[in-house]
PDB file of C-alpha atoms in Angstrom:
ATOM      1  CA  MET A 251       0.000   0.000   0.000  1.00  0.00           C
ATOM      2  CA  GLU A 252       1.394   3.386  -0.991  1.00  0.00           C
ATOM      3  CA  SER A 253       2.175   5.860   1.759  1.00  0.00           C
ATOM      4  CA  SER A 254       0.294   9.120   1.839  1.00  0.00           C
ATOM      5  CA  PRO A 255       2.169  12.211   0.598  1.00  0.00           C
ATOM      6  CA  GLU A 256       3.288  14.816   3.090  1.00  0.00           C
ATOM      7  CA  PRO A 257       0.471  17.314   3.786  1.00  0.00           C
ATOM      8  CA  GLN A 258       0.918  20.674   2.149  1.00  0.00           C
ATOM      9  CA  PRO A 259      -0.051  23.942   3.824  1.00  0.00           C
ATOM     10  CA  ALA A 260      -3.431  25.124   2.607  1.00  0.00           C
ATOM     11  CA  GLY A 261      -3.442  28.187   0.394  1.00  0.00           C
ATOM     12  CA  GLY A 262       0.278  28.970   0.608  1.00  0.00           C
ATOM     13  CA  THR A 263       3.854  28.061  -0.266  1.00  0.00           C
ATOM     14  CA  ASP A 264       5.713  25.482   1.790  1.00  0.00           C
ATOM     15  CA  TYR A 265       8.859  26.938   3.386  1.00  0.00           C
ATOM     16  CA  ALA A 266      11.092  23.914   2.787  1.00  0.00           C
ATOM     17  CA  ALA A 267       9.860  23.443  -0.786  1.00  0.00           C
ATOM     18  CA  TYR A 268      10.305  27.114  -1.685  1.00  0.00           C
ATOM     19  CA  LEU A 269      13.857  27.233  -0.338  1.00  0.00           C
ATOM     20  CA  LEU A 270      14.764  23.693  -1.451  1.00  0.00           C
ATOM     21  CA  ILE A 271      15.986  22.996   2.075  1.00  0.00           C
ATOM     22  CA  ASP A 272      16.427  19.248   1.556  1.00  0.00           C
ATOM     23  CA  ASP A 273      18.547  19.846  -1.557  1.00  0.00           C
ATOM     24  CA  LEU A 274      20.533  22.548   0.218  1.00  0.00           C
ATOM     25  CA  LEU A 275      21.383  20.332   3.184  1.00  0.00           C
ATOM     26  CA  GLU A 276      22.602  17.582   0.873  1.00  0.00           C
ATOM     27  CA  LEU A 277      25.309  19.833  -0.585  1.00  0.00           C
ATOM     28  CA  GLN A 278      27.742  19.549   2.343  1.00  0.00           C
ATOM     29  CA  ARG A 279      29.873  16.493   1.562  1.00  0.00           C
ATOM     30  CA  PRO A 280      33.107  16.202   3.549  1.00  0.00           C
ATOM     31  CA  ILE A 281      35.753  14.022   1.895  1.00  0.00           C
ATOM     32  CA  THR A 282      37.957  13.224   4.904  1.00  0.00           C
ATOM     33  CA  GLU A 283      36.479  10.750   7.362  1.00  0.00           C
ATOM     34  CA  GLY A 284      36.749  11.807  10.980  1.00  0.00           C
ATOM     35  CA  ALA A 285      37.732  15.430  10.225  1.00  0.00           C
ATOM     36  CA  HIS A 286      35.293  17.218  12.515  1.00  0.00           C
ATOM     37  CA  ASP A 287      36.000  20.764  11.276  1.00  0.00           C
ATOM     38  CA  GLU A 288      35.559  20.005   7.584  1.00  0.00           C
ATOM     39  CA  LEU A 289      31.799  20.603   7.801  1.00  0.00           C
ATOM     40  CA  LEU A 290      32.459  24.080   9.211  1.00  0.00           C
ATOM     41  CA  PHE A 291      34.898  24.797   6.386  1.00  0.00           C
ATOM     42  CA  ILE A 292      32.432  23.697   3.703  1.00  0.00           C
ATOM     43  CA  ILE A 293      29.434  25.547   5.126  1.00  0.00           C
ATOM     44  CA  VAL A 294      31.309  28.838   5.541  1.00  0.00           C
ATOM     45  CA  HIS A 295      32.625  28.728   1.980  1.00  0.00           C
ATOM     46  CA  GLN A 296      29.299  27.703   0.481  1.00  0.00           C
ATOM     47  CA  ALA A 297      27.652  30.556   2.384  1.00  0.00           C
ATOM     48  CA  TYR A 298      30.287  32.906   0.961  1.00  0.00           C
ATOM     49  CA  GLU A 299      29.398  31.833  -2.557  1.00  0.00           C
ATOM     50  CA  LEU A 300      25.685  32.472  -1.934  1.00  0.00           C
ATOM     51  CA  TRP A 301      26.412  35.970  -0.651  1.00  0.00           C
ATOM     52  CA  PHE A 302      28.753  36.501  -3.620  1.00  0.00           C
ATOM     53  CA  LYS A 303      25.836  35.684  -5.909  1.00  0.00           C
ATOM     54  CA  LEU A 304      23.678  38.330  -4.239  1.00  0.00           C
ATOM     55  CA  MET A 305      26.506  40.869  -4.328  1.00  0.00           C
ATOM     56  CA  LEU A 306      26.953  40.382  -8.077  1.00  0.00           C
ATOM     57  CA  HIS A 307      23.187  40.821  -8.507  1.00  0.00           C
ATOM     58  CA  GLU A 308      23.359  44.140  -6.639  1.00  0.00           C
ATOM     59  CA  LEU A 309      26.542  45.346  -8.354  1.00  0.00           C
ATOM     60  CA  ALA A 310      24.958  44.871 -11.782  1.00  0.00           C
ATOM     61  CA  LYS A 311      22.055  47.142 -10.852  1.00  0.00           C
ATOM     62  CA  VAL A 312      24.340  49.700  -9.222  1.00  0.00           C
ATOM     63  CA  ASP A 313      26.472  49.807 -12.382  1.00  0.00           C
ATOM     64  CA  ALA A 314      23.402  50.379 -14.557  1.00  0.00           C
ATOM     65  CA  ASP A 315      22.084  53.121 -12.259  1.00  0.00           C
ATOM     66  CA  LEU A 316      25.434  54.916 -12.186  1.00  0.00           C
ATOM     67  CA  ARG A 317      25.852  54.807 -15.959  1.00  0.00           C
ATOM     68  CA  ALA A 318      22.366  56.303 -16.343  1.00  0.00           C
ATOM     69  CA  ASP A 319      23.171  59.025 -13.771  1.00  0.00           C
ATOM     70  CA  ARG A 320      20.657  57.707 -11.265  1.00  0.00           C
ATOM     71  CA  PRO A 321      22.771  58.113  -8.114  1.00  0.00           C
ATOM     72  CA  GLY A 322      19.704  57.907  -5.915  1.00  0.00           C
ATOM     73  CA  GLY A 323      18.849  54.530  -7.412  1.00  0.00           C
ATOM     74  CA  ALA A 324      22.392  53.274  -6.778  1.00  0.00           C
ATOM     75  CA  LEU A 325      22.376  54.136  -3.072  1.00  0.00           C
ATOM     76  CA  ALA A 326      20.210  51.243  -1.876  1.00  0.00           C
ATOM     77  CA  GLY A 327      22.269  48.687  -3.765  1.00  0.00           C
ATOM     78  CA  LEU A 328      25.557  50.117  -2.528  1.00  0.00           C
ATOM     79  CA  LYS A 329      24.305  50.100   1.065  1.00  0.00           C
ATOM     80  CA  ARG A 330      23.357  46.457   0.633  1.00  0.00           C
ATOM     81  CA  VAL A 331      26.752  45.611  -0.877  1.00  0.00           C
ATOM     82  CA  VAL A 332      28.546  47.225   2.064  1.00  0.00           C
ATOM     83  CA  ALA A 333      26.304  45.335   4.503  1.00  0.00           C
ATOM     84  CA  ILE A 334      27.249  42.084   2.741  1.00  0.00           C
ATOM     85  CA  ASP A 335      30.931  43.064   2.910  1.00  0.00           C
ATOM     86  CA  ARG A 336      30.637  43.431   6.679  1.00  0.00           C
ATOM     87  CA  LEU A 337      28.816  40.126   6.975  1.00  0.00           C
ATOM     88  CA  LEU A 338      31.565  38.358   5.009  1.00  0.00           C
ATOM     89  CA  LEU A 339      34.162  39.913   7.282  1.00  0.00           C
ATOM     90  CA  ALA A 340      32.294  38.617  10.342  1.00  0.00           C
ATOM     91  CA  LYS A 341      32.197  35.090   8.892  1.00  0.00           C
ATOM     92  CA  LEU A 342      35.973  34.925   9.265  1.00  0.00           C
ATOM     93  CA  ASP A 343      35.431  35.007  13.033  1.00  0.00           C
ATOM     94  CA  VAL A 344      33.462  31.772  12.739  1.00  0.00           C
ATOM     95  CA  LEU A 345      36.081  30.146  10.514  1.00  0.00           C
ATOM     96  CA  GLU A 346      38.816  31.249  12.887  1.00  0.00           C
ATOM     97  CA  THR A 347      37.356  29.049  15.642  1.00  0.00           C
ATOM     98  CA  MET A 348      39.033  26.186  13.737  1.00  0.00           C
ATOM     99  CA  GLY A 349      42.537  25.509  15.001  1.00  0.00           C
ATOM    100  CA  PRO A 350      45.444  24.560  12.706  1.00  0.00           C
ATOM    101  CA  GLU A 351      45.349  20.948  13.889  1.00  0.00           C
ATOM    102  CA  GLY A 352      41.687  20.709  12.869  1.00  0.00           C
ATOM    103  CA  PHE A 353      42.353  22.222   9.437  1.00  0.00           C
ATOM    104  CA  LEU A 354      45.341  19.967   8.775  1.00  0.00           C
ATOM    105  CA  GLU A 355      43.146  16.900   9.253  1.00  0.00           C
ATOM    106  CA  PHE A 356      41.481  17.543   5.909  1.00  0.00           C
ATOM    107  CA  ARG A 357      43.682  20.125   4.134  1.00  0.00           C
ATOM    108  CA  SER A 358      45.859  17.837   2.011  1.00  0.00           C
ATOM    109  CA  PRO A 359      42.957  16.135   0.185  1.00  0.00           C
ATOM    110  CA  LEU A 360      41.642  19.571  -0.822  1.00  0.00           C
ATOM    111  CA  ALA A 361      44.524  20.224  -3.225  1.00  0.00           C
ATOM    112  CA  PRO A 362      44.459  21.709  -5.762  1.00  0.00           C
ATOM    113  CA  ALA A 363      41.147  23.310  -4.735  1.00  0.00           C
ATOM    114  CA  SER A 364      41.595  26.822  -3.338  1.00  0.00           C
ATOM    115  CA  GLY A 365      39.536  29.888  -2.542  1.00  0.00           C
ATOM    116  CA  PHE A 366      41.723  31.604  -5.123  1.00  0.00           C
ATOM    117  CA  GLN A 367      39.652  29.702  -7.711  1.00  0.00           C
ATOM    118  CA  SER A 368      36.351  31.333  -6.724  1.00  0.00           C
ATOM    119  CA  ARG A 369      34.981  32.543 -10.054  1.00  0.00           C
ATOM    120  CA  GLN A 370      32.381  34.704  -8.366  1.00  0.00           C
ATOM    121  CA  PHE A 371      34.942  36.570  -6.266  1.00  0.00           C
ATOM    122  CA  ARG A 372      36.929  37.367  -9.424  1.00  0.00           C
ATOM    123  CA  GLU A 373      33.690  38.598 -10.999  1.00  0.00           C
ATOM    124  CA  ILE A 374      33.086  40.797  -7.945  1.00  0.00           C
ATOM    125  CA  GLU A 375      36.557  42.292  -8.333  1.00  0.00           C
ATOM    126  CA  ARG A 376      35.878  43.068 -12.006  1.00  0.00           C
ATOM    127  CA  ALA A 377      32.383  44.421 -11.343  1.00  0.00           C
ATOM    128  CA  THR A 378      33.611  46.602  -8.487  1.00  0.00           C
ATOM    129  CA  ALA A 379      36.466  48.021 -10.549  1.00  0.00           C
ATOM    130  CA  GLY A 380      33.900  48.982 -13.195  1.00  0.00           C
ATOM    131  CA  LEU A 381      31.836  51.122 -10.828  1.00  0.00           C
ATOM    132  CA  TRP A 382      34.171  54.112 -10.996  1.00  0.00           C
ATOM    133  CA  PRO A 383      34.053  54.366 -14.805  1.00  0.00           C
ATOM    134  CA  ALA A 384      30.279  53.889 -14.558  1.00  0.00           C
ATOM    135  CA  PHE A 385      29.981  56.733 -12.049  1.00  0.00           C
ATOM    136  CA  CYS A 386      32.154  59.029 -14.157  1.00  0.00           C
ATOM    137  CA  THR A 387      30.223  58.209 -17.323  1.00  0.00           C
ATOM    138  CA  GLY A 388      26.908  59.051 -15.721  1.00  0.00           C
ATOM    139  CA  SER A 389      28.025  62.157 -13.866  1.00  0.00           C
ATOM    140  CA  GLY A 390      30.158  63.565 -16.679  1.00  0.00           C
ATOM    141  CA  LEU A 391      33.264  63.514 -14.500  1.00  0.00           C
ATOM    142  CA  ALA A 392      36.629  62.641 -16.031  1.00  0.00           C
ATOM    143  CA  GLU A 393      37.982  59.518 -14.296  1.00  0.00           C
ATOM    144  CA  ASN A 394      41.229  61.120 -13.125  1.00  0.00           C
ATOM    145  CA  ASP A 395      40.069  64.710 -12.637  1.00  0.00           C
ATOM    146  CA  LEU A 396      40.830  65.037  -8.931  1.00  0.00           C
ATOM    147  CA  ASP A 397      40.126  68.782  -8.930  1.00  0.00           C
ATOM    148  CA  ALA A 398      36.552  68.215 -10.117  1.00  0.00           C
ATOM    149  CA  LEU A 399      36.152  65.378  -7.642  1.00  0.00           C
ATOM    150  CA  ALA A 400      37.426  67.609  -4.842  1.00  0.00           C
ATOM    151  CA  GLY A 401      34.873  70.178  -5.955  1.00  0.00           C
ATOM    152  CA  LEU A 402      32.124  67.621  -5.499  1.00  0.00           C
ATOM    153  CA  TYR A 403      33.333  66.909  -1.971  1.00  0.00           C
ATOM    154  CA  LEU A 404      33.566  70.606  -1.088  1.00  0.00           C
ATOM    155  CA  ASP A 405      30.225  71.585  -2.623  1.00  0.00           C
ATOM    156  CA  HIS A 406      27.398  69.060  -2.540  1.00  0.00           C
ATOM    157  CA  ALA A 407      24.495  71.105  -1.238  1.00  0.00           C
ATOM    158  CA  GLU A 408      22.521  70.725  -4.476  1.00  0.00           C
ATOM    159  CA  PRO A 409      20.402  67.514  -4.341  1.00  0.00           C
ATOM    160  CA  VAL A 410      21.952  65.628  -7.263  1.00  0.00           C
ATOM    161  CA  ARG A 411      25.484  66.512  -6.142  1.00  0.00           C
ATOM    162  CA  ALA A 412      24.567  65.390  -2.629  1.00  0.00           C
ATOM    163  CA  LEU A 413      23.527  61.996  -3.981  1.00  0.00           C
ATOM    164  CA  ARG A 414      26.725  61.706  -6.006  1.00  0.00           C
ATOM    165  CA  HIS A 415      28.755  62.535  -2.896  1.00  0.00           C
ATOM    166  CA  GLN A 416      26.932  59.791  -0.964  1.00  0.00           C
ATOM    167  CA  VAL A 417      27.719  57.344  -3.763  1.00  0.00           C
ATOM    168  CA  CYS A 418      31.413  58.233  -3.547  1.00  0.00           C
ATOM    169  CA  GLU A 419      31.519  57.625   0.195  1.00  0.00           C
ATOM    170  CA  LEU A 420      29.710  54.294  -0.145  1.00  0.00           C
ATOM    171  CA  LEU A 421      32.244  53.257  -2.777  1.00  0.00           C
ATOM    172  CA  VAL A 422      34.966  54.053  -0.232  1.00  0.00           C
ATOM    173  CA  ASP A 423      33.074  51.999   2.381  1.00  0.00           C
ATOM    174  CA  HIS A 424      32.990  49.052  -0.025  1.00  0.00           C
ATOM    175  CA  ASP A 425      36.676  49.437  -0.870  1.00  0.00           C
ATOM    176  CA  GLU A 426      37.712  49.775   2.772  1.00  0.00           C
ATOM    177  CA  THR A 427      35.697  46.789   3.975  1.00  0.00           C
ATOM    178  CA  ILE A 428      37.118  44.550   1.248  1.00  0.00           C
ATOM    179  CA  GLN A 429      40.603  45.640   2.356  1.00  0.00           C
ATOM    180  CA  ARG A 430      39.728  44.831   5.957  1.00  0.00           C
ATOM    181  CA  TRP A 431      38.490  41.409   4.831  1.00  0.00           C
ATOM    182  CA  ARG A 432      41.743  40.777   2.925  1.00  0.00           C
ATOM    183  CA  PHE A 433      43.798  41.771   5.975  1.00  0.00           C
ATOM    184  CA  HIS A 434      41.800  39.592   8.392  1.00  0.00           C
ATOM    185  CA  HIS A 435      41.888  36.707   5.905  1.00  0.00           C
ATOM    186  CA  THR A 436      45.679  37.008   5.712  1.00  0.00           C
ATOM    187  CA  LEU A 437      46.023  36.868   9.491  1.00  0.00           C
ATOM    188  CA  MET A 438      43.643  33.916   9.693  1.00  0.00           C
ATOM    189  CA  ALA A 439      45.580  32.013   7.034  1.00  0.00           C
ATOM    190  CA  ALA A 440      48.828  32.657   8.912  1.00  0.00           C
ATOM    191  CA  ARG A 441      47.265  31.175  12.048  1.00  0.00           C
ATOM    192  CA  GLU A 442      46.062  28.110  10.135  1.00  0.00           C
ATOM    193  CA  ILE A 443      48.950  27.227   7.819  1.00  0.00           C
ATOM    194  CA  GLY A 444      51.940  29.378   8.762  1.00  0.00           C
ATOM    195  CA  SER A 445      54.321  29.743   5.821  1.00  0.00           C
ATOM    196  CA  ARG A 446      53.020  26.714   3.902  1.00  0.00           C
ATOM    197  CA  PRO A 447      52.093  27.245   0.235  1.00  0.00           C
ATOM    198  CA  GLY A 448      48.383  27.432  -0.620  1.00  0.00           C
ATOM    199  CA  THR A 449      46.487  24.307  -1.663  1.00  0.00           C
ATOM    200  CA  GLY A 450      46.043  25.808  -5.121  1.00  0.00           C
ATOM    201  CA  GLY A 451      49.795  26.259  -5.571  1.00  0.00           C
ATOM    202  CA  SER A 452      49.980  29.935  -4.584  1.00  0.00           C
ATOM    203  CA  ARG A 453      52.582  31.352  -2.188  1.00  0.00           C
ATOM    204  CA  GLY A 454      49.987  31.131   0.579  1.00  0.00           C
ATOM    205  CA  VAL A 455      50.193  33.880   3.188  1.00  0.00           C
ATOM    206  CA  GLU A 456      52.917  35.673   1.219  1.00  0.00           C
ATOM    207  CA  TYR A 457      50.515  35.983  -1.726  1.00  0.00           C
ATOM    208  CA  LEU A 458      47.668  37.150   0.513  1.00  0.00           C
ATOM    209  CA  ARG A 459      49.838  39.876   2.051  1.00  0.00           C
ATOM    210  CA  GLY A 460      50.427  41.234  -1.435  1.00  0.00           C
ATOM    211  CA  THR A 461      46.681  41.756  -1.936  1.00  0.00           C
ATOM    212  CA  VAL A 462      45.985  43.725   1.251  1.00  0.00           C
ATOM    213  CA  ASP A 463      46.769  47.174  -0.156  1.00  0.00           C
ATOM    214  CA  ARG A 464      44.834  46.769  -3.397  1.00  0.00           C
ATOM    215  CA  ARG A 465      42.304  49.553  -3.898  1.00  0.00           C
ATOM    216  CA  PHE A 466      39.471  49.641  -6.393  1.00  0.00           C
ATOM    217  CA  PHE A 467      39.004  53.413  -6.321  1.00  0.00           C
ATOM    218  CA  PRO A 468      42.393  55.122  -5.876  1.00  0.00           C
ATOM    219  CA  GLN A 469      40.927  58.456  -6.967  1.00  0.00           C
ATOM    220  CA  LEU A 470      38.549  58.444  -3.998  1.00  0.00           C
ATOM    221  CA  TRP A 471      41.487  57.972  -1.656  1.00  0.00           C
ATOM    222  CA  GLU A 472      43.785  60.445  -3.384  1.00  0.00           C
ATOM    223  CA  VAL A 473      41.163  63.207  -3.418  1.00  0.00           C
ATOM    224  CA  ARG A 474      41.559  63.547   0.359  1.00  0.00           C
ATOM    225  CA  VAL A 475      44.782  65.477  -0.121  1.00  0.00           C
ATOM    226  CA  ARG A 476      43.040  67.927  -2.482  1.00  0.00           C
ATOM    227  CA  LEU A 477      40.461  69.038   0.072  1.00  0.00           C
TER     228      LEU A 477
END
């Protein structure tokens, strides 16, 4: 005799079905038996990739709004991007609860997989770098005209200029928080693997240190000396 199907909520959408919870919970598949911390490692990185997907979704809209000189439309997306940045930074605190001995239990079988291979993070870097040209295109500002940019910072009482100024400061927030994430990630990696090379063949912590000072919007940092 066939079993009865699970009852569905009347007149609405089932939470688990809508979010595909069963499928989602099947996606964590550790490969090293007995390595307790591998589940933590997988979940944190899968969560990163989900937030990366949302960030790319927001960055695409922000880019379109900036190119069309809709700074007010870009503000909500930029605020959301910065909030995601801060969330991703906080996730390192969770990952850092894993000691080096726990990580080493499952690290070797990971090779050559590496976070360096995250396609979405590379897309975020490209999309973020494109926001400054998008802003300049929409606002009519030359990309390297620091005098005009300083003028925007010194005089933004008019509504549209005020919105453009807010956009600039949110771009700095995004840039700064990514730098903070890179710095914290470098320290965390040093705690976990010391001077070992990365699983993907990189120079490990040495490589990560070289990324800390990268800035997406150098003009927005340099303009400070023009004010």
